[in-house]
Structures are given as structure tokens and as C-alpha cells.
CSV table of C-alpha atoms in Angstrom, one decimal:
chain,number,residue,atom,x,y,z
A,293,UNK,CA,-41.7,203.3,222.3
A,294,UNK,CA,-40.3,199.7,221.4
A,295,UNK,CA,-37.8,197.7,223.2
A,296,UNK,CA,-34.0,197.6,222.2
A,297,UNK,CA,-33.2,194.9,219.8
A,298,UNK,CA,-31.4,192.1,221.9
A,299,UNK,CA,-30.2,189.5,219.8
A,300,UNK,CA,-26.5,188.6,220.6
A,301,UNK,CA,-23.5,190.2,218.3
A,302,UNK,CA,-20.3,189.4,217.4
A,303,UNK,CA,-17.4,191.1,219.2
A,304,UNK,CA,-17.2,194.8,217.7
A,305,UNK,CA,-16.1,198.0,219.1
A,306,UNK,CA,-18.6,199.1,221.9
A,307,UNK,CA,-20.1,202.6,220.9
A,308,UNK,CA,-18.8,205.5,223.3
A,309,UNK,CA,-17.0,208.8,223.4
A,310,UNK,CA,-13.8,206.8,224.2
A,311,UNK,CA,-13.8,204.5,221.4
A,312,UNK,CA,-15.0,206.7,218.7
A,313,UNK,CA,-11.4,206.9,217.6
A,314,UNK,CA,-11.1,203.2,217.2
A,315,UNK,CA,-13.8,202.7,214.7
A,316,UNK,CA,-13.3,201.8,211.0
A,317,UNK,CA,-12.8,204.8,208.9
A,318,UNK,CA,-16.0,204.3,206.7
A,319,UNK,CA,-18.0,205.1,209.9
A,320,UNK,CA,-18.3,208.9,210.0
A,321,UNK,CA,-17.7,210.2,213.3
A,322,UNK,CA,-18.2,213.8,215.3
A,323,UNK,CA,-15.8,216.3,214.1
A,324,UNK,CA,-16.6,218.6,217.2
A,325,UNK,CA,-16.0,218.8,220.8
A,326,UNK,CA,-19.3,217.3,222.3
A,327,UNK,CA,-18.2,219.0,225.5
A,328,UNK,CA,-18.6,222.3,224.2
A,329,UNK,CA,-22.1,221.9,223.0
A,330,UNK,CA,-24.7,224.2,224.6
A,331,UNK,CA,-27.9,222.8,225.3
A,332,UNK,CA,-30.3,225.0,223.0
A,333,UNK,CA,-32.8,222.7,222.2
A,334,UNK,CA,-34.8,220.2,224.5
A,335,UNK,CA,-36.4,217.5,222.8
A,336,UNK,CA,-39.4,215.4,223.9
A,337,UNK,CA,-40.1,212.2,222.5
A,338,UNK,CA,-36.7,210.5,221.5
A,339,UNK,CA,-37.8,207.6,219.5
A,340,UNK,CA,-36.3,206.4,216.0
A,341,UNK,CA,-37.5,209.1,213.7
A,342,UNK,CA,-35.8,211.6,215.9
A,343,UNK,CA,-32.7,210.3,216.2
A,344,UNK,CA,-32.7,209.8,212.5
A,345,UNK,CA,-34.1,213.2,211.6
A,346,UNK,CA,-33.6,216.0,213.5
A,347,UNK,CA,-30.9,214.9,215.5
A,348,UNK,CA,-29.0,214.0,212.3
A,349,UNK,CA,-29.3,217.7,211.1
A,350,UNK,CA,-28.4,219.0,214.3
A,351,UNK,CA,-25.4,216.9,214.5
A,352,UNK,CA,-24.4,218.1,210.8
A,353,UNK,CA,-24.8,221.8,212.0
A,354,UNK,CA,-22.2,221.0,215.0
A,355,UNK,CA,-20.0,219.5,212.6
A,356,UNK,CA,-19.9,223.0,210.7
A,357,UNK,CA,-18.9,224.9,214.1
A,358,UNK,CA,-22.3,225.7,215.8
A,359,UNK,CA,-22.1,224.8,219.6
A,360,UNK,CA,-25.3,226.5,220.3
A,361,UNK,CA,-27.8,223.8,219.5
A,362,UNK,CA,-26.9,220.9,221.5
A,363,UNK,CA,-29.9,218.5,222.4
A,364,UNK,CA,-31.4,217.6,225.7
A,365,UNK,CA,-33.6,214.4,225.2
A,366,UNK,CA,-36.7,213.9,227.3
A,367,UNK,CA,-38.8,210.7,227.5
A,368,UNK,CA,-42.0,210.3,229.2
A,369,UNK,CA,-42.9,206.9,228.6
A,370,UNK,CA,-40.2,204.7,228.1
A,371,UNK,CA,-37.0,204.5,230.4
A,372,UNK,CA,-35.2,201.8,228.4
A,373,UNK,CA,-34.2,204.1,225.5
A,374,UNK,CA,-32.5,206.6,227.9
A,375,UNK,CA,-30.7,203.5,229.8
A,376,UNK,CA,-29.3,202.4,226.3
A,377,UNK,CA,-28.2,205.9,225.3
A,378,UNK,CA,-26.5,206.5,228.9
A,379,UNK,CA,-24.4,203.3,228.4
A,380,UNK,CA,-23.1,204.7,225.2
A,381,UNK,CA,-22.7,208.3,225.9
A,382,UNK,CA,-25.9,209.4,224.3
A,383,UNK,CA,-24.4,208.5,220.8
A,384,UNK,CA,-26.0,206.3,218.2
A,385,UNK,CA,-25.4,205.1,214.7
A,386,UNK,CA,-27.6,206.2,211.9
A,387,UNK,CA,-27.4,203.9,208.8
A,388,UNK,CA,-28.7,205.0,205.4
A,389,UNK,CA,-29.9,201.9,203.7
A,390,UNK,CA,-29.7,202.5,199.9
A,391,UNK,CA,-29.9,199.9,197.3
A,392,UNK,CA,-26.4,200.2,196.4
A,393,UNK,CA,-24.9,200.0,199.9
A,394,UNK,CA,-25.0,201.6,203.5
A,395,UNK,CA,-23.4,204.9,204.8
A,396,UNK,CA,-22.8,204.8,208.8
A,397,UNK,CA,-22.7,207.8,210.8
A,398,UNK,CA,-22.5,208.3,214.6
A,399,UNK,CA,-24.5,211.2,215.6
A,400,UNK,CA,-23.4,213.0,219.0
A,401,UNK,CA,-25.6,216.1,219.3
A,402,UNK,CA,-27.5,214.9,222.5
A,403,UNK,CA,-25.9,216.4,225.6
A,404,UNK,CA,-28.2,215.1,228.2
A,405,UNK,CA,-31.2,212.4,228.4
A,406,UNK,CA,-33.9,212.7,231.1
A,407,UNK,CA,-36.6,210.3,232.0
A,408,UNK,CA,-39.5,212.4,233.1
A,409,UNK,CA,-41.1,210.1,235.6
A,410,UNK,CA,-37.9,209.7,237.4
A,411,UNK,CA,-37.0,213.2,238.0
A,412,UNK,CA,-39.8,215.8,236.9
A,413,UNK,CA,-37.8,218.5,238.1
A,414,UNK,CA,-34.5,217.9,236.0
A,415,UNK,CA,-36.8,218.2,232.9
A,416,UNK,CA,-38.4,221.2,234.1
A,417,UNK,CA,-34.9,222.8,234.8
A,418,UNK,CA,-33.8,221.9,231.5
A,419,UNK,CA,-36.6,223.8,230.1
A,420,UNK,CA,-36.5,226.8,232.3
A,421,UNK,CA,-32.5,227.3,231.5
A,422,UNK,CA,-32.2,230.3,229.4
A,423,UNK,CA,-30.0,228.5,226.9
A,424,UNK,CA,-33.0,226.4,226.0
A,425,UNK,CA,-34.5,228.5,223.2
A,426,UNK,CA,-36.4,225.6,221.2
A,427,UNK,CA,-38.4,222.9,222.1
A,428,UNK,CA,-39.1,220.2,219.5
A,429,UNK,CA,-41.8,217.4,219.9
A,430,UNK,CA,-42.2,214.0,218.3
A,431,UNK,CA,-45.4,212.8,220.4
A,432,UNK,CA,-47.4,211.2,217.6
A,433,UNK,CA,-50.7,212.7,216.3
A,434,UNK,CA,-52.5,211.2,219.2
A,435,UNK,CA,-50.2,212.9,221.8
A,436,UNK,CA,-51.6,216.2,221.2
A,437,UNK,CA,-55.2,215.4,222.9
A,438,UNK,CA,-56.5,217.5,220.1
A,439,UNK,CA,-59.8,216.0,218.2
A,440,UNK,CA,-58.9,216.0,214.6
A,441,UNK,CA,-62.4,217.1,213.5
A,442,UNK,CA,-63.3,219.6,216.4
A,443,UNK,CA,-60.2,221.0,217.1
A,444,UNK,CA,-60.8,221.0,220.4
A,445,UNK,CA,-58.4,219.9,223.4
A,446,UNK,CA,-59.3,217.0,225.6
A,447,UNK,CA,-59.6,218.6,229.0
A,448,UNK,CA,-61.3,215.4,230.5
A,449,UNK,CA,-58.1,213.5,230.3
A,450,UNK,CA,-57.4,212.1,234.1
A,451,UNK,CA,-53.5,213.1,233.2
A,452,UNK,CA,-54.4,216.6,232.5
A,453,UNK,CA,-56.4,216.6,235.6
A,454,UNK,CA,-53.6,215.6,237.7
A,455,UNK,CA,-51.0,217.9,235.9
A,456,UNK,CA,-53.5,220.8,236.8
A,457,UNK,CA,-53.7,219.7,240.6
A,458,UNK,CA,-49.7,219.2,240.9
A,459,UNK,CA,-47.8,221.3,238.6
A,460,UNK,CA,-44.6,220.6,240.0
A,461,UNK,CA,-45.0,217.0,238.9
A,462,UNK,CA,-46.4,217.2,235.5
A,463,UNK,CA,-47.3,213.5,233.7
A,464,UNK,CA,-47.8,215.2,230.2
A,465,UNK,CA,-45.9,217.1,227.6
A,466,UNK,CA,-48.3,220.2,227.9
A,467,UNK,CA,-47.9,220.0,231.6
A,468,UNK,CA,-44.3,220.4,231.4
A,469,UNK,CA,-44.2,223.0,228.8
A,470,UNK,CA,-46.8,225.3,230.6
A,471,UNK,CA,-45.2,224.8,233.9
A,472,UNK,CA,-41.8,225.4,232.4
A,473,UNK,CA,-43.3,228.9,230.6
A,474,UNK,CA,-44.6,229.8,233.8
A,475,UNK,CA,-41.4,229.8,235.7
A,476,UNK,CA,-39.6,231.3,232.8
A,477,UNK,CA,-42.2,234.2,232.9
A,478,UNK,CA,-42.0,234.6,236.8
A,479,UNK,CA,-38.1,234.8,236.3
A,480,UNK,CA,-38.0,237.1,233.3
A,481,UNK,CA,-36.5,234.8,231.0
A,482,UNK,CA,-37.6,234.9,227.5
A,483,UNK,CA,-40.0,232.2,226.2
A,484,UNK,CA,-38.9,229.1,223.8
A,485,UNK,CA,-40.5,228.2,220.6
A,486,UNK,CA,-42.5,225.0,220.4
A,487,UNK,CA,-41.6,223.1,217.2
A,488,UNK,CA,-43.8,220.3,216.4
A,489,UNK,CA,-41.9,217.8,214.4
A,490,UNK,CA,-44.7,215.2,214.2
A,491,UNK,CA,-46.0,213.5,211.1
A,492,UNK,CA,-49.4,215.8,210.7
A,493,UNK,CA,-50.8,218.5,209.1
A,494,UNK,CA,-51.0,221.9,210.7
A,495,UNK,CA,-48.6,220.2,213.7
A,496,UNK,CA,-47.8,223.9,215.1
A,497,UNK,CA,-51.6,224.8,215.2
A,498,UNK,CA,-52.0,221.6,217.1
A,499,UNK,CA,-49.2,222.3,219.4
A,500,UNK,CA,-50.3,225.6,220.0
A,501,UNK,CA,-54.0,224.5,220.7
A,502,UNK,CA,-52.8,221.9,223.3
A,503,UNK,CA,-50.7,224.3,225.0
A,504,UNK,CA,-52.8,227.5,225.3
A,505,UNK,CA,-56.1,225.3,226.1
A,506,UNK,CA,-54.1,223.6,229.0
A,507,UNK,CA,-52.8,226.8,230.3
A,508,UNK,CA,-56.3,228.5,230.0
A,509,UNK,CA,-57.4,225.7,232.3
A,510,UNK,CA,-54.8,226.4,234.7
A,511,UNK,CA,-54.4,230.1,234.4
A,512,UNK,CA,-56.1,232.6,232.1
A,513,UNK,CA,-53.3,235.3,232.1
A,514,UNK,CA,-50.5,232.7,231.7
A,515,UNK,CA,-52.5,231.8,228.7
A,516,UNK,CA,-52.9,235.1,227.3
A,517,UNK,CA,-49.1,235.6,227.9
A,518,UNK,CA,-48.4,232.2,226.1
A,519,UNK,CA,-50.6,233.5,223.0
A,520,UNK,CA,-48.8,236.7,223.0
A,521,UNK,CA,-45.3,235.7,223.3
A,522,UNK,CA,-44.6,231.9,222.3
A,523,UNK,CA,-44.3,230.9,218.7
A,524,UNK,CA,-45.7,227.4,217.4
A,525,UNK,CA,-44.3,227.0,213.8
A,526,UNK,CA,-45.3,224.1,211.8
A,527,UNK,CA,-43.1,221.9,210.4
A,528,UNK,CA,-43.1,219.0,207.5
A,529,UNK,CA,-40.9,216.2,208.0
A,530,UNK,CA,-40.2,213.2,206.1
A,531,UNK,CA,-37.7,210.3,206.4
A,532,UNK,CA,-39.1,206.6,206.3
A,533,UNK,CA,-37.7,205.0,209.6
A,534,UNK,CA,-38.6,201.6,210.5
A,535,UNK,CA,-38.5,200.0,213.8
A,536,UNK,CA,-35.0,198.6,214.7
A,537,UNK,CA,-34.7,194.9,214.9
A,538,UNK,CA,-32.3,192.4,216.1
A,539,UNK,CA,-31.3,191.7,212.6
A,540,UNK,CA,-30.7,195.4,211.9
A,541,UNK,CA,-28.2,195.8,215.1
A,542,UNK,CA,-26.7,192.5,213.8
A,543,UNK,CA,-26.0,194.0,210.5
A,544,UNK,CA,-24.7,197.2,212.0
A,545,UNK,CA,-21.9,195.3,213.9
A,546,UNK,CA,-21.4,193.1,210.6
A,547,UNK,CA,-21.0,196.0,208.5
A,548,UNK,CA,-19.3,198.7,210.7
A,549,UNK,CA,-17.9,197.0,213.6
A,550,UNK,CA,-19.7,199.2,215.7
A,551,UNK,CA,-21.8,197.7,218.8
A,552,UNK,CA,-24.5,199.8,219.4
A,553,UNK,CA,-27.2,198.6,221.4
A,554,UNK,CA,-29.8,200.6,219.7
A,555,UNK,CA,-28.9,202.0,215.9
A,556,UNK,CA,-31.3,203.6,213.6
A,557,UNK,CA,-31.6,202.3,210.2
A,558,UNK,CA,-33.4,204.8,207.6
A,559,UNK,CA,-33.4,205.7,203.9
A,560,UNK,CA,-30.9,208.1,202.1
A,561,UNK,CA,-33.8,210.6,201.5
A,562,UNK,CA,-34.7,213.2,204.1
A,563,UNK,CA,-36.8,216.6,204.1
A,564,UNK,CA,-37.3,219.0,206.7
A,565,UNK,CA,-39.4,222.2,205.9
A,566,UNK,CA,-40.3,224.7,208.7
A,567,UNK,CA,-42.2,227.9,209.0
A,568,UNK,CA,-39.7,230.6,209.8
A,569,UNK,CA,-41.6,231.9,212.9
A,570,UNK,CA,-39.4,231.7,216.2
A,571,UNK,CA,-39.7,233.8,219.3
A,572,UNK,CA,-36.2,233.3,220.8
A,573,UNK,CA,-33.9,232.6,217.8
A,574,UNK,CA,-33.4,229.5,216.0
A,575,UNK,CA,-30.6,227.2,214.7
A,576,UNK,CA,-29.0,228.2,211.3
A,577,UNK,CA,-30.5,224.8,210.0
A,578,UNK,CA,-30.7,226.3,206.2
A,579,UNK,CA,-27.2,225.4,206.1
A,580,UNK,CA,-27.6,221.8,206.2
A,581,UNK,CA,-30.6,221.6,203.9
A,582,UNK,CA,-33.7,222.5,206.0
A,583,UNK,CA,-36.0,224.7,204.4
A,584,UNK,CA,-37.3,227.9,206.0
A,585,UNK,CA,-40.8,229.0,204.6
A,586,UNK,CA,-43.6,231.4,205.3
A,587,UNK,CA,-46.2,228.8,204.9
A,588,UNK,CA,-45.4,225.0,205.2
A,589,UNK,CA,-48.9,223.7,204.5
A,590,UNK,CA,-48.6,223.5,200.8
A,591,UNK,CA,-45.7,221.0,201.5
A,592,UNK,CA,-47.0,219.1,204.2
A,593,UNK,CA,-50.4,218.6,202.2
A,594,UNK,CA,-48.3,216.9,199.4
A,595,UNK,CA,-46.4,214.9,201.9
A,596,UNK,CA,-49.2,213.7,204.0
A,597,UNK,CA,-51.5,212.9,201.2
A,598,UNK,CA,-48.9,211.1,199.0
A,599,UNK,CA,-46.5,209.5,201.2
A,600,UNK,CA,-48.6,208.9,204.2
A,601,UNK,CA,-51.9,208.3,202.8
A,602,UNK,CA,-50.1,205.8,200.5
A,603,UNK,CA,-48.5,203.9,203.4
A,604,UNK,CA,-52.0,203.7,204.9
A,605,UNK,CA,-53.6,202.5,201.3
A,606,UNK,CA,-51.0,199.7,201.1
A,607,UNK,CA,-50.8,198.6,204.8
A,608,UNK,CA,-54.1,197.2,205.3
A,609,UNK,CA,-54.8,195.8,202.1
A,610,UNK,CA,-51.4,194.4,201.7
A,611,UNK,CA,-51.4,192.6,205.0
A,612,UNK,CA,-54.6,191.0,204.4
A,613,UNK,CA,-53.3,189.9,201.0
A,614,UNK,CA,-50.5,188.0,202.9
A,615,UNK,CA,-47.5,190.7,202.4
A,616,UNK,CA,-45.5,191.8,205.1
A,617,UNK,CA,-43.3,194.6,204.0
A,618,UNK,CA,-43.5,197.9,201.7
A,619,UNK,CA,-40.8,196.0,199.4
A,620,UNK,CA,-43.2,193.0,199.1
A,621,UNK,CA,-45.7,195.7,198.1
A,622,UNK,CA,-43.9,197.4,195.5
A,623,UNK,CA,-42.6,194.1,194.0
A,624,UNK,CA,-46.1,192.9,193.5
A,625,UNK,CA,-47.4,194.4,190.1
A,626,UNK,CA,-50.6,194.7,191.0
A,627,UNK,CA,-50.1,196.5,194.2
A,628,UNK,CA,-47.7,198.7,192.6
A,629,UNK,CA,-50.0,199.6,189.8
A,630,UNK,CA,-52.7,200.3,192.6
A,631,UNK,CA,-50.5,202.5,194.5
A,632,UNK,CA,-49.3,204.5,191.2
A,633,UNK,CA,-52.8,205.2,190.0
A,634,UNK,CA,-54.0,205.9,193.2
A,635,UNK,CA,-51.5,209.0,193.7
A,636,UNK,CA,-51.8,209.8,189.8
A,637,UNK,CA,-55.5,209.8,189.2
A,638,UNK,CA,-57.4,210.3,192.7
A,639,UNK,CA,-55.1,212.3,194.9
A,640,UNK,CA,-52.7,214.4,192.7
A,641,UNK,CA,-55.4,216.4,191.0
A,642,UNK,CA,-56.5,217.6,194.4
A,643,UNK,CA,-53.0,219.0,195.4
A,644,UNK,CA,-51.6,222.8,195.2
A,645,UNK,CA,-48.8,223.8,193.5
A,646,UNK,CA,-45.7,223.8,195.5
A,647,UNK,CA,-42.8,226.0,194.8
A,648,UNK,CA,-39.9,223.5,193.5
A,649,UNK,CA,-41.9,220.7,194.1
A,650,UNK,CA,-42.8,218.5,190.4
A,651,UNK,CA,-45.5,216.2,191.3
A,652,UNK,CA,-44.7,213.9,189.0
A,653,UNK,CA,-41.0,213.8,190.1
A,654,UNK,CA,-42.2,213.6,193.6
A,655,UNK,CA,-44.7,210.4,193.0
A,656,UNK,CA,-41.9,208.6,190.9
A,657,UNK,CA,-39.1,209.1,193.9
A,658,UNK,CA,-41.9,208.3,196.2
A,659,UNK,CA,-42.5,204.9,194.4
A,660,UNK,CA,-38.6,204.3,194.5
A,661,UNK,CA,-38.2,205.0,198.0
A,662,UNK,CA,-41.0,202.2,198.9
A,663,UNK,CA,-39.4,199.9,196.6
A,664,UNK,CA,-35.9,200.2,198.2
A,665,UNK,CA,-35.6,196.4,199.1
A,666,UNK,CA,-33.0,197.4,201.8
A,667,UNK,CA,-35.4,199.7,203.6
A,668,UNK,CA,-38.3,197.4,203.8
A,669,UNK,CA,-40.9,199.0,206.3
A,670,UNK,CA,-43.2,196.5,208.0
A,671,UNK,CA,-46.8,196.8,207.1
A,672,UNK,CA,-47.5,196.0,210.8
A,673,UNK,CA,-45.8,199.4,211.8
A,674,UNK,CA,-47.6,201.3,209.0
A,675,UNK,CA,-51.1,200.0,210.0
A,676,UNK,CA,-50.8,201.5,213.6
A,677,UNK,CA,-53.2,204.2,214.6
A,678,UNK,CA,-55.5,203.7,211.9
A,679,UNK,CA,-58.2,205.8,213.5
A,680,UNK,CA,-56.0,208.9,213.7
A,681,UNK,CA,-54.1,208.1,210.0
A,682,UNK,CA,-57.5,207.7,208.1
A,683,UNK,CA,-59.0,211.0,208.8
A,684,UNK,CA,-55.8,212.8,208.5
A,685,UNK,CA,-54.2,211.5,205.6
A,686,UNK,CA,-56.9,209.8,203.2
A,687,UNK,CA,-60.0,211.4,204.0
A,688,UNK,CA,-59.1,214.9,202.7
A,689,UNK,CA,-58.5,213.6,199.3
A,690,UNK,CA,-61.8,211.8,199.4
A,691,UNK,CA,-63.5,214.9,200.2
A,692,UNK,CA,-61.4,216.8,197.5
A,693,UNK,CA,-62.5,214.0,194.8
A,694,UNK,CA,-66.3,213.8,196.2
A,695,UNK,CA,-66.7,217.4,195.9
A,696,UNK,CA,-65.2,217.9,192.5
A,697,UNK,CA,-66.9,215.0,191.2
A,698,UNK,CA,-63.4,213.1,190.4
A,699,UNK,CA,-62.9,209.5,190.4
A,700,UNK,CA,-62.6,208.2,194.1
A,701,UNK,CA,-63.0,204.3,194.0
A,702,UNK,CA,-59.5,203.3,194.9
A,703,UNK,CA,-59.5,205.7,197.6
A,704,UNK,CA,-62.8,204.1,198.8
A,705,UNK,CA,-60.7,200.7,198.5
A,706,UNK,CA,-58.1,201.6,200.6
A,707,UNK,CA,-60.8,202.7,203.5
A,708,UNK,CA,-62.5,199.5,203.1
A,709,UNK,CA,-59.4,197.7,203.3
A,710,UNK,CA,-59.1,199.3,206.8
A,711,UNK,CA,-62.6,198.4,208.0
A,712,UNK,CA,-61.7,194.9,206.8
A,713,UNK,CA,-58.7,194.8,208.8
A,714,UNK,CA,-60.4,196.0,211.6
A,715,UNK,CA,-62.3,192.9,212.4
A,716,UNK,CA,-58.9,191.4,213.6
A,717,UNK,CA,-58.0,188.6,211.5
A,718,UNK,CA,-57.0,187.9,207.9
A,719,UNK,CA,-58.7,185.4,205.3
A,720,UNK,CA,-57.0,182.5,206.9
A,721,UNK,CA,-58.3,183.6,210.2
A,722,UNK,CA,-54.9,184.4,211.6
A,723,UNK,CA,-55.0,187.3,213.8
A,724,UNK,CA,-53.9,190.8,212.4
A,725,UNK,CA,-52.0,193.3,214.5
A,726,UNK,CA,-54.2,196.1,215.7
A,727,UNK,CA,-52.8,199.3,217.5
A,728,UNK,CA,-54.3,202.6,218.0
A,729,UNK,CA,-56.2,204.9,220.5
A,730,UNK,CA,-59.8,203.4,219.5
A,731,UNK,CA,-59.7,199.8,220.5
A,732,UNK,CA,-63.4,199.8,220.7
A,733,UNK,CA,-63.6,199.9,216.8
A,734,UNK,CA,-62.6,196.3,216.9
A,735,UNK,CA,-65.7,194.9,218.3
A,736,UNK,CA,-67.6,197.3,216.4
A,737,UNK,CA,-66.3,196.3,213.0
A,738,UNK,CA,-66.6,192.5,214.0
A,739,UNK,CA,-70.2,193.0,215.0
A,740,UNK,CA,-70.8,194.9,211.8
A,741,UNK,CA,-69.2,192.3,209.6
A,742,UNK,CA,-69.7,193.1,205.9
A,743,UNK,CA,-71.7,196.1,207.0
A,744,UNK,CA,-69.8,199.4,206.6
A,745,UNK,CA,-72.4,201.6,208.3
A,746,UNK,CA,-71.7,201.4,211.6
A,747,UNK,CA,-68.0,202.3,211.2
A,748,UNK,CA,-68.7,204.9,208.6
A,749,UNK,CA,-71.2,206.7,211.3
A,750,UNK,CA,-68.3,207.0,213.5
A,751,UNK,CA,-68.2,211.0,213.5
A,752,UNK,CA,-64.6,210.8,215.5
A,753,UNK,CA,-63.2,209.3,212.4
A,754,UNK,CA,-65.3,210.0,209.4
A,755,UNK,CA,-67.1,213.2,210.2
A,756,UNK,CA,-70.1,214.0,207.8
A,757,UNK,CA,-68.1,212.3,204.8
A,758,UNK,CA,-69.0,208.9,206.2
A,759,UNK,CA,-72.7,209.7,205.6
A,760,UNK,CA,-72.4,211.1,202.1
A,761,UNK,CA,-73.7,208.5,199.8
A,762,UNK,CA,-71.0,209.1,197.0
A,763,UNK,CA,-68.7,208.0,199.6
A,764,UNK,CA,-70.4,205.6,201.7
A,765,UNK,CA,-71.7,203.5,199.0
A,766,UNK,CA,-68.4,203.3,197.2
A,767,UNK,CA,-66.9,202.0,200.5
A,768,UNK,CA,-69.9,199.5,201.1
A,769,UNK,CA,-69.4,198.1,197.5
A,770,UNK,CA,-65.4,197.8,198.0
A,771,UNK,CA,-66.1,196.1,201.5
A,772,UNK,CA,-68.5,193.8,200.2
A,773,UNK,CA,-65.9,193.0,197.1
A,774,UNK,CA,-63.6,192.2,199.8
A,775,UNK,CA,-65.7,189.8,201.4
A,776,UNK,CA,-66.2,188.1,198.2
A,777,UNK,CA,-62.5,188.0,197.2
A,778,UNK,CA,-58.9,188.5,198.3
A,779,UNK,CA,-57.8,192.1,198.1
A,780,UNK,CA,-55.3,191.5,195.0
A,781,UNK,CA,-58.1,190.3,193.2
A,782,UNK,CA,-60.6,193.2,194.4
A,783,UNK,CA,-57.7,195.7,193.1
A,784,UNK,CA,-57.5,194.0,189.9
A,785,UNK,CA,-61.2,194.6,189.5
A,786,UNK,CA,-61.1,198.0,190.6
A,787,UNK,CA,-58.1,198.9,188.2
A,788,UNK,CA,-60.1,197.3,185.3
A,789,UNK,CA,-63.0,199.5,186.0
A,790,UNK,CA,-61.1,202.6,186.2
A,791,UNK,CA,-59.5,201.8,182.6
A,792,UNK,CA,-63.1,201.0,181.2
A,793,UNK,CA,-64.5,204.1,182.5
């Protein structure tokens, strides 16, 4: 969790229940009685994305008269967001930034916020409340402790061991969920649905693996009950939501007159596709644009392989080229052509047909979204957790292209960009921002230098494809080219070579 933006702002109306009526008329505020909201959902991991995505849908549902689906927010790692929200009655401003102007909405769907380390029993009480019928998660792909290749839960984690030893004082998401499900079972209360809303394919399966595996370590009988009675639907979520900056907060004050200590800025586009598999009822979110389907996988495949893979493709090469935002990348004709052709020529051919989705339109919309100058996402943010993003988003397209004998040189260049980035410095010797769960890869990359082999041999990232010469030789060629010339020049060479083939 990042820190709240703190730059001093102009005098404005402080955000609270009491001051909602004083906000400018162009700011949309809750039209419902917030005190009438019942806590139907517990959300764990209240970051910017949840506040710009799931909470917005639930706020809109409340505005349509539904009172059963208020949100209890839970944090396990950052006290600060809870303190900020408490100071403004759990309200926040969501600003949609379009090329032609902004639209500000105050979201009021959250009824409480709880910080687990301060009061784990309060969190467990919320989870065992019979009114709680759905638990939603945004804990990042690494938060599930499920290996991307083996599909196995990391039972050796010391926090997992602590939760098994002291179930009443959990430290992990799964410690909380399993203890709460145990208590609900003991009390004869119906279980809740666990709905992952993280940007990862098969997120429901990952949640199921983590919860059931943890439960099995604790009590085989409880694990069997969870497998039989609890559902873990997958979902596909999409809305570009950069980290809020002090400049964003200043802009919210200037444009709306709202003094919000931690607003969220986001794009107008949003999408939420959910597998319709709930064990204890669900909110009627189809009324506000959510699509419920039998199988989410085709939708998430399209999204992760185009948007998420596209982010990774431009983040490392763009940063090394001296660019800092998605808007910088998309206004550079070389980089825009690179991303356009990467998607159209090397990723799209392996994508499934999806009901209601035109792939050409989807790609065009994606390019427009990334080019939105008022929603310039930081490449430093997009570069985080590369060791989990590369195997999740880029490598599936690599495998499909290699196996089908289709072009994959631009994909290899994107991977080589990450390997070069891992050395920790750009072409001027300046440090680059590396954040992720595998800090050990940095010294490995530095020692390997221009040799891609040691990193490609990391099975936890590349699995078997790292030793496939059709891929490994291509990545080595791209990395060697990046050592001779800058990213822009190498991209131009690769694009020209592709046209000649």
C-alpha cells in the first residue's frame, strides 16, 4: 500500500457525511441513506483499485435502492488508509479522467473499515456475521501464495505456520477466511462466497487452492466441508487506476472543491465479468453493468494477454528508453507501432473467440485508453512484480506462438526488456525502480550480464519454455541487441525485420 498524498491543498469543503450537501452540484454524491446499508460484503485489500472498481459498482447499486450489499473494508498491511477513511466517514472521491474533461463521484458504499493487526477479532466477527454473504479480495497475485507453475500452496510460509498455531489471531487472508468459515460451520451459519477480484487468470481457482490447502493443514474435515459448500467464482476486472499522487489531490480540490485526503483517479472505461457461482446469494450487479457468465476464462484471457501483457511489454523497454508514463509511450510512434503490432501479429492470433467481443475493436480501444493524456499511468508502477507478471501475462502468448510456429520476436523483445531492466540501472547508469517478490533475480541478472541463460533457467518464472531454443535463442538475440543499442533503436530493427519476413 502506498502512502496518502500529502501536499498542502487549497481551502475546500472537507469530505464527510455532514458536508456532502455542501459539495458543488457537478460532484455526484450518494443519494441513499448510508445508515440503512447492511454489510453484505467484506472486502479484504482496500487499495485504489477496489475503490475505483468494485466499490463504484456497489455504490451505484445502492443508488438504485439496494441496501443489502454495503461493504466492510478490511486491511491487513496498512493502517494509513483506514485512518484516512475514518476521518472522512469512509467516503472518497473517484475522478474519471477523460480527454474531454473529468467526472467526480463520491462513493459511499463502505459501512466500516477494520485493520486486522489492531483487532483481529473484529475482522472475524464481520466475517462470521450472517449478513456477510460474499467476501471479495484484491490482494495481488502474490498474495495467494500459490506457485504459478506447480499450482501448489506455499505451506512453508512462516505466517501460515503462525496462523495454524494460533487460529484466533490470524496474520494471513487465508487464516482469517478459514477461521471464519470454521466458526460459521460450528454455528450453523451458511458459508460465504469467496470472490477474487485480482488481475490474474483463474483467480477463483487460486483462491480455492489457497483456502482449501490452508484448511487441510489445519483440519481435513473442515477442508472437505469447504470444498463441498463454499464457492470460489472467478472474475475478470479491468479499469486503469494509477497510484494517487499529491498532484492528483491538488487537482481534485481545484476541480471539484472537495478536500479528499485520498481520492482515486481512474479512466472512464471499466469492465467486470463474473462467474455466476455463488453459494449464499449475490448482489444483482447486472443492473449496473456487470456481466455474469458461466465461464470467465475467455474474457480474462483476452484481457490479460492484451492489456496486462501490453503493460509489461512497454513498461521495461519504455523506462529504459527514458519514458515514464503510458502517455509518453503512446505518443512515441516507434513504441506505439511496437505495441500495435505486438498485439495484432503475435498475441491476437492465439486468443479465443469471445461472445460480444470484437478483437480488433478491443485492441483499438486499448490503444486509446493507454494514450489518454489525462490518465498517464506510471511505468514504474507497471514494472512492479515482473517475476509474477511475465509468466502470467506474456509467456502464455509466447508458448502459443512457439507451438504454432507463429512469429514471436516482439514477445521475445518484451521479455528481454525485463531481463535488461533487472540489472537495476538504465543506459545512463541511473537506478531503475525494481519492486517484486524475487529480489534475488537482481544480482543474478547483474552477474549474468548479457547472458540470458541463467535467468531463462529460472523454472519458477519460465518453466520449460525458458529452455526451448526457439524462445531462448530469440530472447538472447534481443538481449544482445539491447546491449548494443537503446530500446527504441532495437524496436525499430525488430519492426523492420518483421516487415521483411
